[in-house]
mmCIF file with all atom_site columns, C-alpha atoms and ligand atoms in Angstrom:
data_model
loop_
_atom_site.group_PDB
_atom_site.id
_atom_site.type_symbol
_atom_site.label_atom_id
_atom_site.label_alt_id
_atom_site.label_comp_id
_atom_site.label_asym_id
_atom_site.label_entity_id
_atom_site.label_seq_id
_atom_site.pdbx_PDB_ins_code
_atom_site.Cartn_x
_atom_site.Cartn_y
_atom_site.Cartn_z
_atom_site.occupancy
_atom_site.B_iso_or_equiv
_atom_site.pdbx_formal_charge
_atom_site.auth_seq_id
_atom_site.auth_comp_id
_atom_site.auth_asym_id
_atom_site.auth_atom_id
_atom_site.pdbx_PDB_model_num
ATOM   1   C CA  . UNK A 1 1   ? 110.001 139.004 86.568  1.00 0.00 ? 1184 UNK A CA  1
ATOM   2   C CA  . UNK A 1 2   ? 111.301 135.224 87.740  1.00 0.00 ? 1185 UNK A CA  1
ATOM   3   C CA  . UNK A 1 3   ? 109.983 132.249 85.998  1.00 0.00 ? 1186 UNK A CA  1
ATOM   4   C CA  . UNK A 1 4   ? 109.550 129.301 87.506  1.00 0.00 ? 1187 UNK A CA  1
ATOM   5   C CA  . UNK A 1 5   ? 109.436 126.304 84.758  1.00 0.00 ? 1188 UNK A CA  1
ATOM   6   C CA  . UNK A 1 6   ? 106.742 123.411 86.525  1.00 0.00 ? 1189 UNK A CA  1
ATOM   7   C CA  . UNK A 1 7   ? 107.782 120.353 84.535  1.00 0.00 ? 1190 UNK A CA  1
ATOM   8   C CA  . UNK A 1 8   ? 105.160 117.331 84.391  1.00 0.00 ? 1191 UNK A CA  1
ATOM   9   C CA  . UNK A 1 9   ? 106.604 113.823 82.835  1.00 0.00 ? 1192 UNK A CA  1
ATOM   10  C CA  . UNK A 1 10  ? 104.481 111.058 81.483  1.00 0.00 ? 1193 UNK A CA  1
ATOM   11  C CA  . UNK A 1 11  ? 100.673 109.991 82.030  1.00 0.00 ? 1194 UNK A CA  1
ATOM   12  C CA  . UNK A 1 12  ? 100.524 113.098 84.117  1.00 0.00 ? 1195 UNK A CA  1
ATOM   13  C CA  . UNK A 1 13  ? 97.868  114.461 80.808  1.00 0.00 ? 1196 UNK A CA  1
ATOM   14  C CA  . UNK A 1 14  ? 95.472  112.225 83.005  1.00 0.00 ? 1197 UNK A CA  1
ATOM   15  C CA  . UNK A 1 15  ? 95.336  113.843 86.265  1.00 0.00 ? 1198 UNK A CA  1
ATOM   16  C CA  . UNK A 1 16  ? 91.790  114.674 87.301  1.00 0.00 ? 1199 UNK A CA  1
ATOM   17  C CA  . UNK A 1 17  ? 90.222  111.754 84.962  1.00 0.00 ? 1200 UNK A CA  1
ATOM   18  C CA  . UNK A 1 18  ? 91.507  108.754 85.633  1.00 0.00 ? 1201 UNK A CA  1
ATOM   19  C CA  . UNK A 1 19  ? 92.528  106.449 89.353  1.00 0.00 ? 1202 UNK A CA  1
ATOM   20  C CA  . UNK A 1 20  ? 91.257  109.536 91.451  1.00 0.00 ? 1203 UNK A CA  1
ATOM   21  C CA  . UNK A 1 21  ? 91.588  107.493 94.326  1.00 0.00 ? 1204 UNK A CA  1
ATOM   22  C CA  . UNK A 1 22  ? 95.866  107.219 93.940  1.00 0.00 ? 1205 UNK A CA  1
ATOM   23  C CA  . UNK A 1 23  ? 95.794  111.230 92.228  1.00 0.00 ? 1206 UNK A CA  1
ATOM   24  C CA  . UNK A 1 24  ? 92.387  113.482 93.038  1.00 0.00 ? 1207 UNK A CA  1
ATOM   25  C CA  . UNK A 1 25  ? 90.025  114.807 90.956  1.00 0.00 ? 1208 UNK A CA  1
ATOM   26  C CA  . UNK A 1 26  ? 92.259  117.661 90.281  1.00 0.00 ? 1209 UNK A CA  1
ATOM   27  C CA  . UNK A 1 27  ? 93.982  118.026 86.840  1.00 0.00 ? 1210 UNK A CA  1
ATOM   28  C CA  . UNK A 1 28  ? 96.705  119.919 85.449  1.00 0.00 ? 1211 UNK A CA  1
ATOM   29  C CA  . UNK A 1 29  ? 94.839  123.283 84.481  1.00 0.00 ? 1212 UNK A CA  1
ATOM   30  C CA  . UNK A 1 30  ? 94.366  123.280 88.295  1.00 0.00 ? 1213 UNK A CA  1
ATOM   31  C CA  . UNK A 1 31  ? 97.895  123.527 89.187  1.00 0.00 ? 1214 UNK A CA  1
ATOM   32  C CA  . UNK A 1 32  ? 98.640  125.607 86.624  1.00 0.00 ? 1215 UNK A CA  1
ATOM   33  C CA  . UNK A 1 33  ? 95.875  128.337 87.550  1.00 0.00 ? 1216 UNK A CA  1
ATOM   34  C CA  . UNK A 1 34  ? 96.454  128.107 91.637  1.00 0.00 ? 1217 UNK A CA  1
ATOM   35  C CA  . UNK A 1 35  ? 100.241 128.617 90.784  1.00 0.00 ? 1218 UNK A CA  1
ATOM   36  C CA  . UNK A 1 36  ? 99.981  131.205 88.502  1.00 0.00 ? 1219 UNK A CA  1
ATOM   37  C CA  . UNK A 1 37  ? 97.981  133.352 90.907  1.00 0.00 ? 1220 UNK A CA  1
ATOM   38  C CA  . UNK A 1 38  ? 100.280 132.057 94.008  1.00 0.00 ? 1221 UNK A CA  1
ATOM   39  C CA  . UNK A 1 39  ? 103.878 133.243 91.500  1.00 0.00 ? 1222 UNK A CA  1
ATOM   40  C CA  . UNK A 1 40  ? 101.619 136.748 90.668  1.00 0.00 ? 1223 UNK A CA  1
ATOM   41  C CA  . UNK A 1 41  ? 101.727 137.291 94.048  1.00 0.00 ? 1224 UNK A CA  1
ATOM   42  C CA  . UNK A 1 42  ? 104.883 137.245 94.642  1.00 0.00 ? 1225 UNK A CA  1
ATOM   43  C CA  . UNK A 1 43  ? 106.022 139.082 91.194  1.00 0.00 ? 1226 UNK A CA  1
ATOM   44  C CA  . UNK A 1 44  ? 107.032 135.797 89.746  1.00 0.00 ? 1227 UNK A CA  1
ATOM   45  C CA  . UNK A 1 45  ? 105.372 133.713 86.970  1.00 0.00 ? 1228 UNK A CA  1
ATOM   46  C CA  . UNK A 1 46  ? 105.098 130.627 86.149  1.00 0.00 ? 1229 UNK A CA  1
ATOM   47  C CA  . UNK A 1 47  ? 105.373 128.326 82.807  1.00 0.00 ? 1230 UNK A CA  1
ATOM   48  C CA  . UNK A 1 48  ? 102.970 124.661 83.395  1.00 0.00 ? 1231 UNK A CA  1
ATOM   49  C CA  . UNK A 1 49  ? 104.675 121.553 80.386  1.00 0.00 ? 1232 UNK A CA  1
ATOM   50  C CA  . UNK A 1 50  ? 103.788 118.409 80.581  1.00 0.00 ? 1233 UNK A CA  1
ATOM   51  C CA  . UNK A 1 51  ? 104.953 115.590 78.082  1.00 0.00 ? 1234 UNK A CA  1
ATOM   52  C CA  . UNK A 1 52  ? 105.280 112.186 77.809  1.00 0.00 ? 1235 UNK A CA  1
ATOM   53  C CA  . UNK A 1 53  ? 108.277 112.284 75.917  1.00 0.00 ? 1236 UNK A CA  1
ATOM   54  C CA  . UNK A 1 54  ? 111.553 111.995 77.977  1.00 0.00 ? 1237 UNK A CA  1
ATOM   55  C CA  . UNK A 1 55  ? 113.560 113.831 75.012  1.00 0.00 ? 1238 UNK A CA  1
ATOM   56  C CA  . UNK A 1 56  ? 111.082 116.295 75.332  1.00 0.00 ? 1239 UNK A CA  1
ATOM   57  C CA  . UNK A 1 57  ? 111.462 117.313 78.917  1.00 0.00 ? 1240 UNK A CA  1
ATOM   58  C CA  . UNK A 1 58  ? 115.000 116.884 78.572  1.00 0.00 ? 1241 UNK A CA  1
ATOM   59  C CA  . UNK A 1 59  ? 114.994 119.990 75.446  1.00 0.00 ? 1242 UNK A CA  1
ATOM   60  C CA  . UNK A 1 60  ? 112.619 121.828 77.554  1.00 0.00 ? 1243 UNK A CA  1
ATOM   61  C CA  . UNK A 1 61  ? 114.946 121.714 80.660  1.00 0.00 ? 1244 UNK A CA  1
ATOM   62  C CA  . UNK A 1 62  ? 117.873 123.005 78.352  1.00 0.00 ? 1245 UNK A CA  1
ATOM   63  C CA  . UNK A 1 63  ? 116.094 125.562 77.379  1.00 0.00 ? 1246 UNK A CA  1
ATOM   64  C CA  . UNK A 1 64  ? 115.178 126.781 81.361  1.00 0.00 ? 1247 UNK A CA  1
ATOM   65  C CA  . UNK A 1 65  ? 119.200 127.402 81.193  1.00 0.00 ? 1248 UNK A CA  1
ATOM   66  C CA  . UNK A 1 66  ? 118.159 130.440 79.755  1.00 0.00 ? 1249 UNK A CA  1
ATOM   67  C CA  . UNK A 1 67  ? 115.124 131.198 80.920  1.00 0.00 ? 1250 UNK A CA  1
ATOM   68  C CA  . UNK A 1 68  ? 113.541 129.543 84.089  1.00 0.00 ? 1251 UNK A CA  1
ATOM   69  C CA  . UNK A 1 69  ? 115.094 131.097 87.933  1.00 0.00 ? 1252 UNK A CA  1
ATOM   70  C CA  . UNK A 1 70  ? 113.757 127.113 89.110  1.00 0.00 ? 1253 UNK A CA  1
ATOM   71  C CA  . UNK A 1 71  ? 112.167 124.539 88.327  1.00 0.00 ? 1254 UNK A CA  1
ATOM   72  C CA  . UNK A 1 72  ? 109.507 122.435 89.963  1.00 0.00 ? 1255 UNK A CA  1
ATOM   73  C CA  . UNK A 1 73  ? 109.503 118.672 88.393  1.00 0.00 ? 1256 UNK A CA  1
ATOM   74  C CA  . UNK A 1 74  ? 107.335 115.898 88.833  1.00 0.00 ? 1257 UNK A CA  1
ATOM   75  C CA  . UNK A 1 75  ? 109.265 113.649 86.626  1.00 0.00 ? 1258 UNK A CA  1
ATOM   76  C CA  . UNK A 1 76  ? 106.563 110.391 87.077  1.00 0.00 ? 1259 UNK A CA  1
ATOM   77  C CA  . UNK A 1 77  ? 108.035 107.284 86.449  1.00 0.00 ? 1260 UNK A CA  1
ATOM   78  C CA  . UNK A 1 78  ? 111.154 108.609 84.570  1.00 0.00 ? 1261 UNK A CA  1
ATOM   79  C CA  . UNK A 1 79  ? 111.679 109.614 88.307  1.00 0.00 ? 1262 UNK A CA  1
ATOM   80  C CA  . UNK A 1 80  ? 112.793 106.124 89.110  1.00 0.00 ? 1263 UNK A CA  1
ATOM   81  C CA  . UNK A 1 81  ? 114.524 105.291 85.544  1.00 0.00 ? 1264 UNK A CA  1
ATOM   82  C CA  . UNK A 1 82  ? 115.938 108.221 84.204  1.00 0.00 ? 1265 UNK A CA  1
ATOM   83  C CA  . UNK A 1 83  ? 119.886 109.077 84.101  1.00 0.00 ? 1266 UNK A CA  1
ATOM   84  C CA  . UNK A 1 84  ? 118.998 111.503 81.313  1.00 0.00 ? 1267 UNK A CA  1
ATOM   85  C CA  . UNK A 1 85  ? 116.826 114.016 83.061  1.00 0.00 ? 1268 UNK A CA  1
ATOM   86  C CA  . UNK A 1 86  ? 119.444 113.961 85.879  1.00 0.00 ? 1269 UNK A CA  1
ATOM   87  C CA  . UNK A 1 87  ? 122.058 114.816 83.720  1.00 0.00 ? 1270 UNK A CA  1
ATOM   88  C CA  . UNK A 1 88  ? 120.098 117.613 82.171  1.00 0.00 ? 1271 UNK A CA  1
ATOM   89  C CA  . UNK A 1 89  ? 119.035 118.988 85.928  1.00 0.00 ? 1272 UNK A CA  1
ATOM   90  C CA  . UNK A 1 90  ? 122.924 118.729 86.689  1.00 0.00 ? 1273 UNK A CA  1
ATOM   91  C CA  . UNK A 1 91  ? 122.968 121.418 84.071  1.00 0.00 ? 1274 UNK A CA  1
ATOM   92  C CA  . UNK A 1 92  ? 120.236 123.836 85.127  1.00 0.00 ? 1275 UNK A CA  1
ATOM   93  C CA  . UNK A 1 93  ? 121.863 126.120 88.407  1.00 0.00 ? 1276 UNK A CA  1
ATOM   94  C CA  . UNK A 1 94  ? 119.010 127.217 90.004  1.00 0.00 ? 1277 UNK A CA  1
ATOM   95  C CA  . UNK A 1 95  ? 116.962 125.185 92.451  1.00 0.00 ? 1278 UNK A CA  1
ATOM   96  C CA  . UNK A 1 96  ? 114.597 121.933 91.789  1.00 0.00 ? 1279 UNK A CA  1
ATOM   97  C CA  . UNK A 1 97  ? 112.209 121.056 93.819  1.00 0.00 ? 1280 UNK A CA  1
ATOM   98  C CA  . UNK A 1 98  ? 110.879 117.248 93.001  1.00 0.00 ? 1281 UNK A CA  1
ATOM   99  C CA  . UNK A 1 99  ? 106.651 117.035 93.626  1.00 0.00 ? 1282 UNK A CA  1
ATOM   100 C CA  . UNK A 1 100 ? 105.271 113.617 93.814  1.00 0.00 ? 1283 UNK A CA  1
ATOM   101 C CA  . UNK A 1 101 ? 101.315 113.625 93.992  1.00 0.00 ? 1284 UNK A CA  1
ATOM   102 C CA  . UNK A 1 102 ? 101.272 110.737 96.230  1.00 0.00 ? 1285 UNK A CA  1
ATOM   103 C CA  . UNK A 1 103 ? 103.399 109.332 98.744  1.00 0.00 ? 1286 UNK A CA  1
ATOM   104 C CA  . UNK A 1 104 ? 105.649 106.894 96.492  1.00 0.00 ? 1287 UNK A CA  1
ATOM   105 C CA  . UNK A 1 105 ? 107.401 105.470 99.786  1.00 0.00 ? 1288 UNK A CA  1
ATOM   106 C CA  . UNK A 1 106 ? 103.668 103.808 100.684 1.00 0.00 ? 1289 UNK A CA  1
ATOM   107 C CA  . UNK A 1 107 ? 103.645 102.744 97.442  1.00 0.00 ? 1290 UNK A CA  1
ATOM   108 C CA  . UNK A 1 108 ? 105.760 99.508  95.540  1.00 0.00 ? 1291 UNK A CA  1
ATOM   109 C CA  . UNK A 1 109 ? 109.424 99.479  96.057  1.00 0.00 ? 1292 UNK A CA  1
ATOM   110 C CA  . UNK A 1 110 ? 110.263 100.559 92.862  1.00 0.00 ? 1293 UNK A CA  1
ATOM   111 C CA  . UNK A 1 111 ? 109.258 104.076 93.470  1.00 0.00 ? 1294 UNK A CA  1
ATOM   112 C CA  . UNK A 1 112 ? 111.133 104.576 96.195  1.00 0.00 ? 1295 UNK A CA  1
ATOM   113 C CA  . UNK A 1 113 ? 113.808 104.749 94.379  1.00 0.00 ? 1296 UNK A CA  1
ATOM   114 C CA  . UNK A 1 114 ? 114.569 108.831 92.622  1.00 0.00 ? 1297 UNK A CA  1
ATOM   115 C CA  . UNK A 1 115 ? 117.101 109.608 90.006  1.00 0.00 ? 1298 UNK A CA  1
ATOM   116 C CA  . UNK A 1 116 ? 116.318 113.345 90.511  1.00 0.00 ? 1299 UNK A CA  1
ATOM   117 C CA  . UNK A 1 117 ? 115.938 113.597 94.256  1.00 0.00 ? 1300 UNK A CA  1
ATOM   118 C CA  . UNK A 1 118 ? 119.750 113.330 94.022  1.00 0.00 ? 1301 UNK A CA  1
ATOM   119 C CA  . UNK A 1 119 ? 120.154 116.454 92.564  1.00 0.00 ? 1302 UNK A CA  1
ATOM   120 C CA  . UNK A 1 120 ? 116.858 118.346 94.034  1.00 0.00 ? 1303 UNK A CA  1
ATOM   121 C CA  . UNK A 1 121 ? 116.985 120.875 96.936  1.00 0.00 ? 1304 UNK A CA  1
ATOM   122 C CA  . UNK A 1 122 ? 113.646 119.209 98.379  1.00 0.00 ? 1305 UNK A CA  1
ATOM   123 C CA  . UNK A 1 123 ? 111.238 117.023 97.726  1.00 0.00 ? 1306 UNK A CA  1
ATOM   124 C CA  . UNK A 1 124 ? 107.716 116.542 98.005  1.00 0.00 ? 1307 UNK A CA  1
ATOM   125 C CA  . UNK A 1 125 ? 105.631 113.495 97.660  1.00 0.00 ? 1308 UNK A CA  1
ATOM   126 C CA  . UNK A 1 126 ? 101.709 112.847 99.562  1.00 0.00 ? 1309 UNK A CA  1
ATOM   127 C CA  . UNK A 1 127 ? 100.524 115.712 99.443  1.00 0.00 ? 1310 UNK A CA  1
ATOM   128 C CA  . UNK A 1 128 ? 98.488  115.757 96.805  1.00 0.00 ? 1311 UNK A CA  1
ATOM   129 C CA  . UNK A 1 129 ? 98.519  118.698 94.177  1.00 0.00 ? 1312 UNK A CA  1
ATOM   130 C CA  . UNK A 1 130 ? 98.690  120.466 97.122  1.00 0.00 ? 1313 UNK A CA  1
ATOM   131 C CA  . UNK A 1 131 ? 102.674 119.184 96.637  1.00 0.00 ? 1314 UNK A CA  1
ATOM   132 C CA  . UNK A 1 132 ? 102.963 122.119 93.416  1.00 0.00 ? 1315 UNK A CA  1
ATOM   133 C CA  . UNK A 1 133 ? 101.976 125.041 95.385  1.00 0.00 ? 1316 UNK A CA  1
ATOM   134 C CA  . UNK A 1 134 ? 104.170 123.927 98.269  1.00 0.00 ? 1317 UNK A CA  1
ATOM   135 C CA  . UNK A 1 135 ? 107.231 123.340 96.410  1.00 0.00 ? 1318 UNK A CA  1
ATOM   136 C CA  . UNK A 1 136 ? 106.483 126.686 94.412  1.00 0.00 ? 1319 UNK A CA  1
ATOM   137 C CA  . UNK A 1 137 ? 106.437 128.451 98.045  1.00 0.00 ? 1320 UNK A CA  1
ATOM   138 C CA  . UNK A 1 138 ? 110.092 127.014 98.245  1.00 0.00 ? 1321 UNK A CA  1
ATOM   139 C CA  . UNK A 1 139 ? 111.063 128.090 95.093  1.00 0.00 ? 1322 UNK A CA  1
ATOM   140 C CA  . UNK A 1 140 ? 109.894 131.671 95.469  1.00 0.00 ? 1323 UNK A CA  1
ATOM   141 C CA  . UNK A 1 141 ? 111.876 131.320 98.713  1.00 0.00 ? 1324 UNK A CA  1
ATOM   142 C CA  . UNK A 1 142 ? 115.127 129.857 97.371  1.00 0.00 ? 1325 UNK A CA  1
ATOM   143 C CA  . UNK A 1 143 ? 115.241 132.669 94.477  1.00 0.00 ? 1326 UNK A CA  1
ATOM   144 C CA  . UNK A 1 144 ? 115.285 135.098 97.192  1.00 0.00 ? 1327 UNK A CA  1
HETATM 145 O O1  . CA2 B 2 .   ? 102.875 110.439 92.671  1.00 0.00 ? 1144 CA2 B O1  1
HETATM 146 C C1  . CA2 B 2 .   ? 103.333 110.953 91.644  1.00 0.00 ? 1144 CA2 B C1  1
HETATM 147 O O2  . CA2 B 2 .   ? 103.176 112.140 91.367  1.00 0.00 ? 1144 CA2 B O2  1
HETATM 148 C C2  . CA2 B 2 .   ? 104.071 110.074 90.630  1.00 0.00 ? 1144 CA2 B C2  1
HETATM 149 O O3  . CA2 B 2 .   ? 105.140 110.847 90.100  1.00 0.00 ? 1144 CA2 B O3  1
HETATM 150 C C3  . CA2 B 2 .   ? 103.075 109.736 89.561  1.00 0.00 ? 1144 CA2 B C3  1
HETATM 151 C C4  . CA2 B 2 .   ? 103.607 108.775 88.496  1.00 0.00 ? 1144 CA2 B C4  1
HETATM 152 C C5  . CA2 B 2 .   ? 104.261 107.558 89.154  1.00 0.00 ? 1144 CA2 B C5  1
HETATM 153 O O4  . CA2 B 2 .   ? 104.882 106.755 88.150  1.00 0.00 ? 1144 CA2 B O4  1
HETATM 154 C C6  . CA2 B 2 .   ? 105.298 107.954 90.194  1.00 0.00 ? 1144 CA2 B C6  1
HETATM 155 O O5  . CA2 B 2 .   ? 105.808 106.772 90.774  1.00 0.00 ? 1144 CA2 B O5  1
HETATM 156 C C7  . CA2 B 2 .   ? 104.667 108.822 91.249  1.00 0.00 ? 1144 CA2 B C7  1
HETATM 157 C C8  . CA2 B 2 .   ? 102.491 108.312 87.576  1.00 0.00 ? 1144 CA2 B C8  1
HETATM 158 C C9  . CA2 B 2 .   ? 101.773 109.429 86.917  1.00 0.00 ? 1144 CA2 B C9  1
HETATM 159 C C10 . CA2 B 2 .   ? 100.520 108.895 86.320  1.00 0.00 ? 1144 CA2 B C10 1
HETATM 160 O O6  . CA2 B 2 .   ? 99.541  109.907 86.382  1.00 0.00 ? 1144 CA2 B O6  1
HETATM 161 C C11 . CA2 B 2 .   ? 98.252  109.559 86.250  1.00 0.00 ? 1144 CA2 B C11 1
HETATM 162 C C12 . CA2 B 2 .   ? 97.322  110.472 86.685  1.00 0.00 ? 1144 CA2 B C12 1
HETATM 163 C C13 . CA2 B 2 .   ? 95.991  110.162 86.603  1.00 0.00 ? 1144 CA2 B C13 1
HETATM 164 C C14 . CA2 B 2 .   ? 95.593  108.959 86.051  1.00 0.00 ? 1144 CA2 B C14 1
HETATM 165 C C15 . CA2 B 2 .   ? 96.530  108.051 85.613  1.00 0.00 ? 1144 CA2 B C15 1
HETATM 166 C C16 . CA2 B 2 .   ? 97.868  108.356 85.703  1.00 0.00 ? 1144 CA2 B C16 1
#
């Protein structure tokens, strides 16, 4: 069965309780529960992480190497400051679909700026959490 790795990066803990105007009232055990049933579906599965460690979601993108068919990754800010978690997707051969809960490009300039979106095969940013279980659609699709 396929595993799909969903990586979250930092503040991302705080979905669903705090600035529910910029991120909804959702939080992360959402995602993880309407993906899970959306990958059981399909005969896949899916792994939820969040940290706000960048070393962290570095190791735990190493480690998909071996065990993840994709990953989806909302990276958070170390979207628009990280060389590191590039590198480490650069090693990972499957695809990665970025997810941004809200539309960074309507948002200050400095977000519009993604380390990872140059190595992901789409991205997704304004649509809410609704952005997981889209990417996750494109992930089941990619891995065939
Ligand atoms: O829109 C997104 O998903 C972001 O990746 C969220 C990041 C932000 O730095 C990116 O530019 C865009 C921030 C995540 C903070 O998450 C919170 C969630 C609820 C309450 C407070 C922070």
């Amino acid at each position: 069965m396929p595993e799909i790795l969903i990586l979250n990066g930092p503040n991302l803990n705080l979905l669903g309780k705090r600035q529910p105007e910029i991120y909804g009232r959702e939080t992360l055990a959402d995602v993880e529960a309407a993906c899970a049933a959306i990958a059981g579906a399909a005969g896949a599965s899916i792994t939820l992480r969040q940290s706000n460690s960048e070393a962290q979601l570095i190791d735990w993108i190493h480690q998909a190497r071996e065990t993840a068919a994709g990953i989806i990754i909302n990276p958070a800010a170390f979207t628009h400051t990280s060389v590191a978690i590039y590198d480490a997707l650069n090693a990972f051969e499957g695809p990665v679909i970025e997810v941004h809960i809200s539309n960074v490009h309507k948002r200050e300039s400095f977000r519009h700026h993604s380390y990872v979106s140059l190595r992901a095969e789409g991205v997704i940013a304004g649509c809410g959490v609704q952005g997981y279980e889209l990417a996750l659609a494109r992930v089941l699709r990619l891995i065939g």
